[in-house]
Amino acid sequence: METVADIFGSKVFNLTTMKARLPKETYKSLVETIRKGTKLDPGVAEVVANAMKDWAIENGCTHYTHWFQPMTGVTAEKHDSFICPTDDGRVVMEFSGKELVMGEPDASSFPSGGLRATFEARGYTAWDPTSYAFIKDKTLCIPTTFFSYSGEVLDKKTPLLRSMEAVNKQAQRVLKYFNIETERVVSYVGPEQEYFLTDAELYKKRKDLMMTGRTLFGAPPAKGQELEDHYFGQIKDRVAAFMKDVDEELWKLGVLAKTKHNEVAPAQHEIAPIFSTSNIGSDHNQLTMEILKRVAAHHGLVCLLHEKPYEGINGSGKHNNWSLGTAEGLNLFKPGKKPIENKMFLIFLSAVIKAVDEYATLLRVAVATAGNDHRLGANEAPPAIVSIFLGTDLTNVLTAIKNGEKSTDNATPFLETGVDSLPTLRKDSTDRNRTSPFAFTGNRFEFRMPGSAQSISGINIIINTIVADALCDFADELDKADDKDKCIDEIIRNTIKDHERIIFNGNGYSEEWVEEAARRGLPNLKTTADALPEFVSEKSINLFAKHGVFSPIEVQSRYEILIEDYTKILHIEMLTMLEIAQQEITPACISYANSLAEGISVKKSLNIEVPSEVAVLKTISDGTEKLIEKTKELKEISKTIPEDDALETAQYYKNTVIPCMNELRAVADSLETVVSKDYWPFPTYTDLLYRI
Ligand code: ADP
Ligand code: MG
């Protein structure tokens, strides 16, 4: 029988495969590029391409593709076969260095946020040797970046790599003052991915799920998540079989799938990998989402990645666990046994505190999508207000430093776990609070606002860049200082003083926090339409330009794509809702009312009085009238959507369309509770959530 060790990475052109198949010099040069991010020697590409091709063909491949992350949030691929005709009418399989390094898919159908108009339809893909090639569906997939003819970036990976470079550069400048030399400071990510499963046959009967990924109608089921019996509960056989296949597929692709469990809501689950570099972690999360969907189909299931498939039931997020470490394995957020004396830890912690406070709005932008608006602040996910949780132990340390004390003798002692790799902070001090948007969890930060369907590239671009910026300020100060040790102490103390408003250890779901946050002057950007304009603020544009992550034009184009995306999603939801209301729900209610009315009239002719049945009929007829009225209202609204200015359009959706959609839904949902199930046109919440 094949073991996990046998299959792990079997579909990946990883270091082991490279070493076995490449000449020594080529291998060495490629590893240099991968490890240090140095420029790739062009001569190397030809040799690598050939070895990759042979390996791929031996593994059954006929095609190759440049696999990239356009700005849509999903991944894109265009398949080319390896075949090359020969003079005698046959073919040989070929793949050149040029084909490996560069591709030219037609860029005109990918969103470019105005860049295409200004520049050219041409887009180019370029090999990213830092992320391994892999085999999917008999196709050799080569991770690539994607950019326009004039060099503007059209994807999510390039800026991610740039942001990793920025944080590497600034972190190294600071580390110098702690006498730490490193080849590279790397940002790491371990994303916890939540998702729902539902039966494929039921799904096909729900136009809303099919078109929008979420239910636009649906009365709450009798049993929701109140018993909390699903969380970490026993996994159903069908789901377990699905999870097993997902793990296997991911392992073959070299994804370190590690944890899987049931989540709080019925039919909700989570999968988490062991963390890896931001770049590989992001690629792997894209693959994970793809594999979840594909494997689900093999089991007659559908995997819903939407942030809020079901009203009234917890939505799905993606916890982005993030840290910085040196290539040699030193975690820069490890507090050690005496954090108060661990200046290096404290300065990196300070950088994060400063970054999150100064750029809270950008973190909010990072998670702004139409889907995620349903989650944030809805008592199931962190609020739209960004704050940091540090736990009592660390907060005590910071308070002591602020007050000029040298120790935290009065505070609760740190826990000695006896295991070096475990954080010395008390578990309950760091881990109990699940309501914080940005929580320190012992040796990393857990950003809990991201939505389940989002690409984590955009999120980590922002985290890396804002932390790079804070580190840059610190390094600038240190460069100038005469007494370096004193300067380090001052930086830490001043950061705590200037930014303590961002630290909050209480219940982030509570109403009091909303008020308290307002008193502290923390921004509360409730919706995507409110948040996105912050992306194009002067402060944001300058930040990205300073660290070479996005040019001003690139920020502007991304803003346009995000805002268009928001309105497009809402537009589709609105139209789908209208269709379902008119073509499915209204006719069903009318039919049911008619059948009731016929029965009543027969009974009346026989002198049988049925006042209660009449009352039911009246409720349904009244409800149906209301339904038709509300549908008409939404239809009218749909005709008056402003189109000249993207932000104005977005605000119109937020202020006018969404409230009307909610009203229409409320009428339909209350009808669902009184109309016979035989007449109701699609599966209910109980079906979708429990019939797996
Ligand atoms: P929990 O549910 O308690 O947050 P999980 O085990 O579900 O914990 O997920 C934790 C995630 O954090 C995993 O993906 C793990 O690999 C990741 N992680 C652990 N240490 C680090 C680190 N230093 N940097 C980034 N991610 C990390
Ligand atoms: Mg977690």
XYZ file of C-alpha atoms and ligand atoms in Angstrom:
720
model
C 0.000 0.000 0.000
C 1.194 3.496 -0.759
C 1.952 5.561 2.306
C 1.483 9.293 2.658
C 5.239 9.676 2.402
C 5.105 7.871 -0.967
C 2.453 10.074 -2.459
C 3.453 13.378 -0.864
C 4.707 15.745 -3.527
C 4.568 13.011 -6.166
C 3.015 15.472 -8.593
C 5.438 18.293 -7.817
C 8.673 19.232 -9.520
C 10.271 19.854 -6.143
C 13.843 19.965 -4.903
C 14.130 16.178 -4.718
C 12.930 15.751 -8.295
C 15.104 18.631 -9.458
C 18.156 17.197 -7.778
C 17.578 13.811 -9.348
C 17.005 15.184 -12.823
C 19.139 18.292 -13.251
C 22.877 18.577 -13.837
C 24.613 19.665 -10.641
C 25.414 23.193 -11.805
C 21.907 23.842 -13.087
C 20.430 22.563 -9.849
C 22.716 24.787 -7.780
C 21.887 27.855 -9.786
C 18.147 27.205 -9.587
C 18.281 26.654 -5.843
C 20.125 29.974 -5.473
C 17.247 31.663 -7.240
C 14.641 29.901 -5.151
C 16.331 30.538 -1.815
C 17.708 34.018 -2.257
C 15.362 35.386 -4.875
C 18.350 36.162 -7.120
C 17.883 36.647 -10.842
C 17.573 33.494 -12.870
C 20.419 32.622 -15.212
C 18.759 32.359 -18.672
C 20.950 29.405 -19.643
C 19.438 27.455 -16.794
C 15.895 27.714 -18.129
C 16.545 25.580 -21.207
C 17.911 22.706 -19.175
C 15.172 22.956 -16.552
C 12.465 23.043 -19.246
C 13.706 19.849 -20.778
C 13.920 18.034 -17.461
C 10.479 19.274 -16.467
C 9.004 18.085 -19.738
C 10.500 14.589 -19.437
C 9.241 14.305 -15.878
C 5.781 15.536 -16.861
C 5.496 13.153 -19.803
C 6.592 10.213 -17.672
C 3.749 11.190 -15.362
C 1.201 11.104 -18.147
C 1.117 14.774 -19.150
C 0.330 15.915 -22.667
C -0.036 19.635 -21.999
C 1.561 22.445 -20.060
C 0.121 25.690 -18.804
C 1.307 28.893 -17.243
C -0.744 28.950 -14.064
C -1.375 32.416 -12.681
C -3.568 34.505 -10.422
C -5.298 37.242 -12.397
C -7.061 39.946 -10.450
C -10.301 37.982 -10.340
C -9.246 36.092 -7.226
C -9.277 32.703 -8.936
C -6.496 31.142 -10.967
C -6.200 31.079 -14.723
C -4.624 28.651 -17.112
C -4.379 28.205 -20.865
C -3.279 24.760 -21.947
C -0.782 24.099 -24.744
C 0.284 20.646 -25.746
C 3.930 19.654 -25.974
C 3.534 18.372 -29.533
C 5.809 19.626 -32.256
C 5.470 18.314 -35.874
C 8.376 16.588 -37.586
C 9.157 16.445 -41.338
C 7.863 12.905 -41.677
C 4.368 13.768 -40.480
C 4.858 12.625 -36.908
C 5.220 14.596 -33.699
C 7.772 14.878 -30.934
C 7.149 16.288 -27.510
C 9.003 19.534 -26.975
C 9.228 22.269 -24.413
C 11.808 25.022 -24.656
C 13.355 27.301 -22.074
C 11.572 30.174 -23.773
C 8.208 28.477 -23.315
C 9.010 27.833 -19.688
C 10.096 31.361 -18.907
C 7.547 33.398 -20.824
C 4.026 33.004 -22.132
C 1.606 35.299 -23.873
C -2.010 34.552 -23.108
C -4.515 37.026 -24.471
C -5.021 39.430 -21.602
C -8.026 41.200 -22.995
C -10.600 39.210 -21.074
C -9.002 39.481 -17.672
C -9.885 42.444 -15.512
C -7.246 45.123 -15.725
C -9.002 48.098 -14.169
C -8.348 50.514 -17.002
C -4.755 49.396 -17.521
C -5.728 47.715 -20.745
C -7.252 50.855 -22.146
C -4.167 52.875 -21.314
C -1.719 50.292 -22.466
C -2.254 47.209 -24.531
C -4.337 44.089 -24.594
C -1.182 42.030 -24.453
C -0.359 40.235 -21.269
C 2.694 38.177 -20.509
C 3.280 35.434 -18.016
C 6.707 34.892 -16.493
C 7.871 31.811 -14.616
C 8.112 32.143 -10.843
C 10.822 29.634 -9.955
C 10.180 30.167 -6.230
C 6.935 28.193 -6.458
C 7.292 24.628 -7.735
C 5.697 23.408 -10.952
C 3.118 20.660 -10.488
C 0.845 18.296 -12.373
C -2.897 18.703 -12.406
C -5.207 16.860 -14.803
C -2.393 15.563 -16.992
C -1.138 19.103 -17.378
C 2.174 20.493 -16.240
C 1.286 23.685 -14.347
C 3.995 26.311 -14.139
C 3.337 29.008 -11.535
C 3.837 32.357 -13.218
C 3.382 36.069 -12.759
C 1.235 38.050 -15.190
C 1.935 41.565 -16.455
C 1.140 43.930 -19.302
C 3.278 44.904 -22.274
C 4.417 48.063 -20.510
C 5.269 46.230 -17.306
C 2.203 47.022 -15.197
C 1.303 44.087 -13.058
C -1.943 42.301 -13.927
C -1.891 39.632 -11.236
C -1.772 39.072 -7.504
C 1.461 37.154 -7.316
C 3.903 39.808 -8.509
C 2.938 42.355 -5.868
C 2.991 39.576 -3.277
C 6.580 38.766 -4.217
C 7.389 42.479 -4.142
C 5.840 42.838 -0.682
C 7.847 39.871 0.567
C 10.945 41.573 -0.768
C 9.977 44.842 0.955
C 9.496 43.235 4.338
C 12.684 41.213 3.903
C 14.669 44.362 3.194
C 13.307 46.387 6.109
C 13.412 43.511 8.588
C 17.064 42.915 7.742
C 17.834 46.581 8.375
C 16.378 46.234 11.878
C 17.927 42.823 12.577
C 21.362 44.289 11.922
C 21.031 46.140 15.236
C 20.556 42.823 17.000
C 23.647 41.436 15.305
C 21.599 38.975 13.327
C 22.761 38.301 9.810
C 20.415 36.335 7.625
C 20.165 35.345 4.026
C 16.559 36.390 3.961
C 13.629 37.301 6.192
C 10.597 35.394 4.996
C 6.915 36.039 5.612
C 4.929 32.915 6.349
C 1.263 32.080 6.125
C -0.944 29.237 7.294
C -4.527 29.837 6.137
C -7.394 28.016 7.870
C -10.021 27.500 5.197
C -13.697 27.149 6.105
C -16.311 25.820 3.697
C -19.767 24.264 3.500
C -20.789 21.072 1.771
C -24.177 20.376 0.320
C -25.698 17.668 -1.855
C -25.177 18.265 -5.575
C -28.717 17.240 -6.567
C -30.259 19.675 -4.093
C -27.838 22.377 -5.138
C -28.919 22.107 -8.758
C -32.467 22.949 -7.713
C -31.334 26.219 -6.154
C -30.786 28.852 -8.797
C -29.483 31.261 -6.167
C -26.709 28.920 -5.043
C -25.801 28.133 -8.614
C -25.663 31.734 -9.781
C -24.356 33.525 -6.708
C -22.885 30.921 -4.361
C -25.294 31.866 -1.600
C -28.961 31.453 -0.808
C -30.948 34.601 -1.562
C -34.054 33.098 0.018
C -34.646 30.587 2.781
C -36.423 30.508 6.131
C -34.322 29.369 9.094
C -34.391 25.629 9.827
C -35.959 24.359 13.061
C -32.508 23.337 14.188
C -29.702 25.757 13.562
C -26.354 25.807 15.285
C -27.663 26.586 18.772
C -26.831 23.176 20.190
C -23.254 23.618 19.017
C -23.176 19.877 18.495
C -21.449 20.088 15.153
C -18.213 21.806 16.200
C -15.437 19.211 16.314
C -18.233 16.640 16.204
C -18.007 13.281 14.545
C -17.535 13.563 10.805
C -20.233 11.881 8.675
C -19.059 8.965 6.509
C -19.721 10.687 3.222
C -17.917 13.803 4.366
C -15.059 11.748 5.793
C -14.617 9.996 2.441
C -14.555 13.371 0.731
C -11.987 14.745 3.188
C -9.757 11.730 2.736
C -9.689 12.252 -1.022
C -9.054 15.970 -0.602
C -6.076 15.252 1.642
C -4.671 12.752 -0.801
C -4.995 15.043 -3.786
C -3.429 17.897 -1.857
C -0.569 15.765 -0.591
C 0.232 14.673 -4.127
C 0.461 18.357 -4.976
C 2.812 18.950 -2.079
C 0.238 20.872 -0.045
C 0.814 20.237 3.643
C -2.850 19.597 4.466
C -2.850 18.958 8.187
C -5.976 19.698 10.184
C -9.573 18.973 9.284
C -12.621 19.252 11.453
C -16.267 20.157 11.614
C -17.045 23.803 12.199
C -19.725 25.512 14.282
C -22.498 25.495 11.695
C -24.095 22.301 10.397
C -22.416 21.097 7.164
C -19.526 23.487 7.753
C -15.941 22.262 7.862
C -12.389 23.502 7.972
C -9.103 22.478 6.465
C -5.727 23.938 7.428
C -2.260 23.288 6.066
C 1.039 23.559 7.869
C 2.260 27.083 7.196
C 4.666 27.918 4.398
C 6.087 31.060 2.774
C 3.437 33.619 1.784
C 4.064 32.901 -1.846
C 3.727 29.143 -1.683
C 1.009 29.391 0.956
C -1.056 31.558 -1.388
C -0.556 29.261 -4.367
C -1.467 26.307 -2.186
C -4.575 27.961 -0.853
C -5.750 28.576 -4.432
C -5.099 24.916 -5.179
C -6.899 23.861 -2.014
C -10.014 25.774 -2.991
C -9.899 24.219 -6.444
C -9.382 20.691 -5.126
C -12.185 21.085 -2.559
C -14.589 21.917 -5.361
C -13.376 19.218 -7.705
C -13.276 16.392 -5.188
C -16.711 17.383 -3.878
C -18.119 16.814 -7.367
C -16.744 13.243 -7.330
C -18.725 12.590 -4.165
C -21.993 14.056 -5.419
C -21.391 17.073 -3.233
C -20.856 20.768 -3.836
C -18.324 22.752 -1.856
C -19.566 26.249 -1.073
C -16.724 28.678 -0.514
C -18.973 31.728 -0.242
C -18.661 33.758 2.966
C -22.347 33.519 3.749
C -24.200 30.715 2.008
C -26.983 30.714 4.613
C -28.649 33.596 6.400
C -28.775 33.103 10.154
C -26.068 30.434 10.105
C -22.408 31.256 10.728
C -20.545 32.195 7.583
C -17.109 31.038 6.471
C -13.842 32.834 6.950
C -10.232 32.195 6.273
C -7.936 32.797 9.213
C -4.657 34.113 7.892
C -1.916 33.042 10.328
C 1.072 35.228 9.562
C 4.610 35.527 10.857
C 8.118 36.561 9.934
C 11.146 34.352 10.256
C 14.671 34.118 8.981
C 15.560 31.635 6.273
C 17.636 29.903 8.942
C 14.516 29.217 11.003
C 14.349 31.955 13.633
C 10.764 33.079 14.296
C 10.835 36.834 14.913
C 7.632 36.728 16.959
C 8.754 34.180 19.497
C 8.446 35.915 22.867
C 10.791 33.564 24.723
C 10.663 33.014 28.452
C 11.121 36.669 29.381
C 9.513 38.782 26.690
C 10.254 41.989 28.607
C 13.965 41.392 28.076
C 13.579 40.124 24.524
C 14.119 43.418 22.698
C 14.180 41.860 19.275
C 10.765 40.296 19.830
C 9.458 43.546 21.280
C 10.613 45.651 18.375
C 9.006 43.336 15.826
C 5.847 43.219 17.926
C 5.917 47.023 18.039
C 6.230 47.146 14.270
C 3.043 45.119 13.909
C 1.180 47.246 16.461
C 2.208 50.442 14.700
C 1.420 49.010 11.258
C -2.037 47.794 12.236
C -2.924 51.087 13.905
C -1.611 53.309 11.140
C -3.064 51.250 8.349
C -6.178 49.756 9.931
C -8.175 51.018 6.985
C -5.980 49.126 4.534
C -6.466 45.898 6.452
C -10.173 46.570 6.158
C -9.744 47.106 2.419
C -7.891 43.783 2.208
C -11.022 41.919 3.278
C -13.626 44.071 1.546
C -15.833 41.963 -0.705
C -19.572 41.790 -1.225
C -19.632 38.306 0.301
C -17.586 39.197 3.355
C -19.865 42.146 4.164
C -22.398 39.597 5.406
C -19.958 38.278 7.991
C -17.995 41.135 9.487
C -19.718 42.569 12.498
C -22.559 40.072 12.313
C -21.782 38.464 15.676
C -20.070 35.500 14.115
C -16.905 37.107 12.847
C -14.781 40.015 13.985
C -16.340 43.430 13.531
C -15.367 45.741 10.704
C -13.281 47.596 13.311
C -9.647 46.544 13.227
C -7.885 46.008 16.569
C -5.120 43.803 17.988
C -5.485 41.187 20.703
C -2.331 40.542 22.718
C -3.677 38.725 25.768
C -3.125 39.728 29.370
C 0.454 38.515 29.692
C 1.826 40.534 26.836
C -0.340 43.525 27.588
C 1.116 43.517 31.105
C 4.589 43.477 29.629
C 3.792 46.435 27.406
C 2.180 48.381 30.238
C 5.255 47.811 32.373
C 7.486 49.084 29.593
C 5.292 52.094 29.069
C 5.564 52.908 32.784
C 9.322 52.537 32.669
C 9.393 49.333 34.745
C 12.019 46.731 34.062
C 10.033 43.631 34.926
C 6.520 42.315 35.239
C 6.877 40.727 38.655
C 3.303 41.449 39.585
C 1.845 39.865 36.536
C 0.922 36.213 36.244
C 4.036 34.191 35.537
C 4.625 32.806 32.095
C 3.945 29.166 31.610
C 6.899 26.861 31.244
C 5.885 24.225 28.755
C 9.279 22.553 28.823
C 9.145 22.305 25.068
C 11.255 24.788 23.180
C 9.062 25.128 20.177
C 5.962 25.908 22.204
C 5.321 29.487 23.119
C 5.847 30.253 26.790
C 2.685 32.309 27.035
C -0.196 30.847 28.928
C -2.522 29.126 26.511
C -5.651 30.767 27.811
C -4.018 34.140 27.635
C -3.482 33.945 23.920
C -6.039 31.583 22.588
C -9.410 32.038 24.218
C -10.380 35.159 22.450
C -11.827 34.266 19.067
C -13.500 37.620 18.548
C -10.433 39.677 17.704
C -9.707 40.601 14.113
C -5.930 40.500 14.566
C -4.795 38.268 17.409
C -1.342 37.420 18.645
C -1.420 33.661 19.139
C 1.872 32.878 20.782
C 4.338 33.064 17.893
C 2.301 34.503 15.033
C -0.634 36.771 14.287
C -3.965 35.428 13.248
C -5.889 37.788 10.965
C -9.468 36.597 11.243
C -11.305 38.990 8.987
C -10.587 37.469 5.563
C -13.492 35.829 3.770
C -13.456 32.166 2.821
C -13.618 32.800 -0.923
C -10.848 35.379 -1.049
C -7.394 34.858 -2.449
C -4.964 35.391 0.417
C -2.434 37.044 -1.880
C -4.059 40.460 -1.604
C -4.272 40.141 2.159
C -0.631 39.241 2.612
C 0.491 41.960 0.210
C -1.049 44.452 2.597
C 0.216 42.862 5.824
C 3.761 42.564 4.474
C 3.798 46.115 3.160
C 2.424 47.855 6.238
C 4.814 45.948 8.518
C 7.689 46.733 6.140
C 6.757 50.383 6.449
C 6.807 50.356 10.257
C 10.134 48.498 10.251
C 11.477 51.042 7.772
C 10.620 53.889 10.166
C 12.357 52.053 13.001
C 15.429 51.338 10.900
C 15.613 54.984 9.827
C 15.613 56.046 13.469
C 18.186 53.451 14.416
C 20.458 54.460 11.547
C 20.524 57.995 12.887
C 20.850 57.201 16.604
C 24.137 57.479 18.517
C 23.124 55.159 21.322
C 21.496 52.215 19.552
C 20.339 50.382 22.688
C 18.667 53.485 24.038
C 17.036 54.056 20.679
C 15.614 50.534 20.658
C 14.072 51.105 24.085
C 12.618 54.401 22.975
C 11.129 52.963 19.829
C 9.379 50.247 21.819
C 8.118 52.617 24.508
C 6.972 55.288 22.068
C 5.152 52.766 19.910
C 3.190 51.517 22.901
C 2.335 55.067 23.923
C 1.364 56.193 20.447
C -0.542 53.117 19.367
C -2.037 51.501 22.456
C -5.523 52.470 21.273
C -5.353 49.604 18.747
C -4.883 46.990 21.501
C -8.132 45.455 22.689
C -8.412 42.200 24.623
C -12.164 42.276 25.277
C -15.136 40.895 23.399
C -14.934 42.180 19.836
C -18.508 41.100 19.096
C -20.041 43.359 21.723
C -21.951 46.567 21.177
C -19.847 48.282 23.866
C -16.724 47.737 21.800
C -18.271 49.554 18.859
C -18.822 52.565 21.128
C -15.453 52.264 22.811
C -13.685 51.989 19.448
C -15.418 55.156 18.290
C -14.170 56.936 21.431
C -10.667 55.716 20.655
C -10.996 57.112 17.162
C -10.662 53.759 15.425
C -12.251 53.594 11.982
C -15.379 51.502 11.513
C -15.879 50.995 7.793
C -18.954 48.825 7.764
C -19.221 47.819 4.131
C -17.071 47.305 1.067
C -18.470 50.473 -0.457
C -17.290 52.415 2.615
C -13.889 50.741 2.785
C -12.621 50.632 -0.791
C -12.050 54.380 -1.288
C -9.364 54.120 1.429
C -7.307 52.084 -1.000
C -6.796 55.107 -3.237
C -6.126 57.591 -0.435
C -2.893 59.554 -0.747
C -1.479 57.738 2.256
C -2.132 54.343 0.694
C -0.778 55.283 -2.731
C 2.400 56.688 -1.163
C 2.882 53.604 0.988
C 2.765 51.163 -1.913
C 4.936 53.384 -4.114
C 7.543 53.859 -1.377
C 8.048 50.111 -1.001
C 7.805 49.317 -4.685
C 4.761 47.083 -4.260
C 2.245 48.899 -6.470
C 2.750 51.912 -8.685
C 0.039 54.594 -8.284
C -1.531 53.396 -11.533
C -1.589 49.826 -10.258
C -3.360 50.887 -7.052
C -5.925 52.823 -9.055
C -6.568 49.910 -11.415
C -6.979 47.466 -8.552
C -9.381 49.801 -6.811
C -11.478 49.980 -9.950
C -11.558 46.210 -10.270
C -12.578 45.743 -6.644
C -15.363 48.259 -6.808
C -16.652 46.882 -10.105
C -16.542 43.418 -8.673
C -18.692 44.543 -5.761
C -21.373 46.058 -7.972
C -21.288 43.190 -10.470
C -21.884 40.659 -7.714
C -24.778 42.656 -6.318
C -26.197 43.127 -9.786
C -26.216 39.373 -10.392
C -27.774 38.772 -6.988
C -30.485 41.315 -7.673
C -31.369 39.815 -11.066
C -31.302 36.271 -9.711
C -33.571 37.311 -6.902
C -36.042 38.866 -9.317
C -36.066 35.733 -11.451
C -36.651 33.417 -8.525
C -39.344 35.619 -7.037
C -41.214 35.957 -10.295
C -40.689 32.572 -11.895
C -40.625 30.288 -8.897
C -41.936 31.645 -5.607
C -44.889 33.733 -6.782
C -46.329 30.979 -9.022
C -45.879 28.428 -6.214
C -47.724 30.618 -3.721
C -50.523 31.296 -6.200
C -50.922 27.591 -6.999
C -51.064 26.669 -3.366
C -53.568 29.436 -2.600
C -55.682 28.293 -5.533
C -55.780 24.735 -4.325
C -56.711 25.896 -0.837
C -59.417 28.132 -2.269
C -60.886 25.300 -4.327
C -61.031 23.049 -1.294
C -62.628 25.750 0.812
C -65.232 26.501 -1.804
C -66.165 22.812 -2.141
C -66.483 22.566 1.629
C -68.574 25.738 1.745
C -70.966 24.294 -0.889
C -71.434 21.356 1.463
C -72.096 23.757 4.330
C -68.853 22.867 6.104
C -67.368 25.924 7.799
C -63.563 26.109 7.766
C -62.660 29.523 9.211
C -59.092 28.470 10.048
C -58.412 27.299 6.523
C -59.791 30.580 5.290
C -57.391 32.380 7.614
C -54.456 30.407 6.204
C -55.587 31.225 2.703
C -55.831 34.880 3.633
C -52.309 34.895 5.079
C -50.948 33.350 1.921
C -52.887 35.580 -0.425
C -51.874 38.708 1.498
C -48.261 37.546 1.581
C -48.308 36.863 -2.131
C -49.662 40.349 -2.823
C -46.815 41.787 -0.776
C -44.340 39.582 -2.586
C -45.503 40.810 -5.953
C -45.376 44.416 -4.769
C -41.830 44.090 -3.410
C -40.699 42.348 -6.560
C -42.066 45.238 -8.566
C -40.279 47.691 -6.319
C -36.932 45.944 -6.776
C -37.530 45.832 -10.500
C -38.088 49.591 -10.561
C -34.946 50.140 -8.527
C -32.993 47.964 -10.938
C -33.872 50.378 -13.718
C -32.522 53.444 -11.963
C -28.997 52.378 -11.123
C -26.538 55.217 -11.722
C -23.819 54.219 -14.145
C -21.462 57.150 -14.553
C -19.347 56.790 -11.471
C -18.277 53.429 -10.050
C -18.328 54.570 -6.438
C -21.731 56.171 -6.818
C -23.022 52.916 -8.302
C -21.581 50.932 -5.411
C -23.205 53.239 -2.899
C -26.524 52.963 -4.664
C -26.378 49.200 -4.354
C -25.476 49.473 -0.700
C -28.051 52.124 0.234
C -30.960 51.292 -2.050
C -30.683 47.871 -3.685
C -29.582 45.795 -0.674
C -32.341 47.075 1.670
C -34.977 46.319 -0.960
C -33.511 42.838 -1.542
C -33.681 42.219 2.209
C -37.322 43.272 2.324
C -38.247 41.055 -0.582
C -36.466 38.161 1.043
C -38.275 38.667 4.350
C -41.672 38.462 2.648
C -40.719 35.312 0.729
C -39.169 33.636 3.772
C -42.263 34.180 5.837
C -44.375 32.676 3.033
C -42.088 29.637 3.025
C -43.140 28.888 6.596
C -46.828 28.673 5.662
C -46.831 27.240 2.149
C -47.004 23.464 1.769
C -43.605 21.861 1.160
C -45.130 20.050 -1.826
C -45.601 23.389 -3.492
C -42.382 25.117 -2.416
C -40.243 25.308 -5.544
C -36.807 24.474 -4.172
C -35.029 22.639 -1.327
C -35.191 24.305 2.065
C -32.449 25.108 4.550
C -33.174 21.861 6.372
C -32.568 19.932 3.146
C -29.414 21.794 2.231
C -27.849 21.688 5.677
C -28.832 18.237 6.888
C -29.352 15.971 3.884
C -25.735 15.072 3.249
P -6.276 27.309 15.551
O -7.615 26.810 15.043
O -6.036 27.110 16.991
O -6.011 28.714 15.136
P -5.069 25.580 13.558
O -4.139 24.455 13.867
O -6.403 25.272 12.992
O -5.145 26.439 14.887
O -4.368 26.534 12.537
C -3.239 27.224 12.823
C -2.548 27.596 11.522
O -1.460 28.467 11.837
C -1.939 26.400 10.795
O -2.097 26.568 9.412
C -0.480 26.527 11.190
O 0.411 25.908 10.301
C -0.297 28.023 11.176
N 0.913 28.475 11.858
C 1.525 27.932 12.923
N 2.659 28.591 13.206
C 2.776 29.594 12.287
C 3.727 30.616 12.022
N 4.795 30.764 12.757
N 3.491 31.431 10.984
C 2.406 31.298 10.218
N 1.487 30.363 10.422
C 1.652 29.517 11.425
Mg -7.437 29.701 14.029
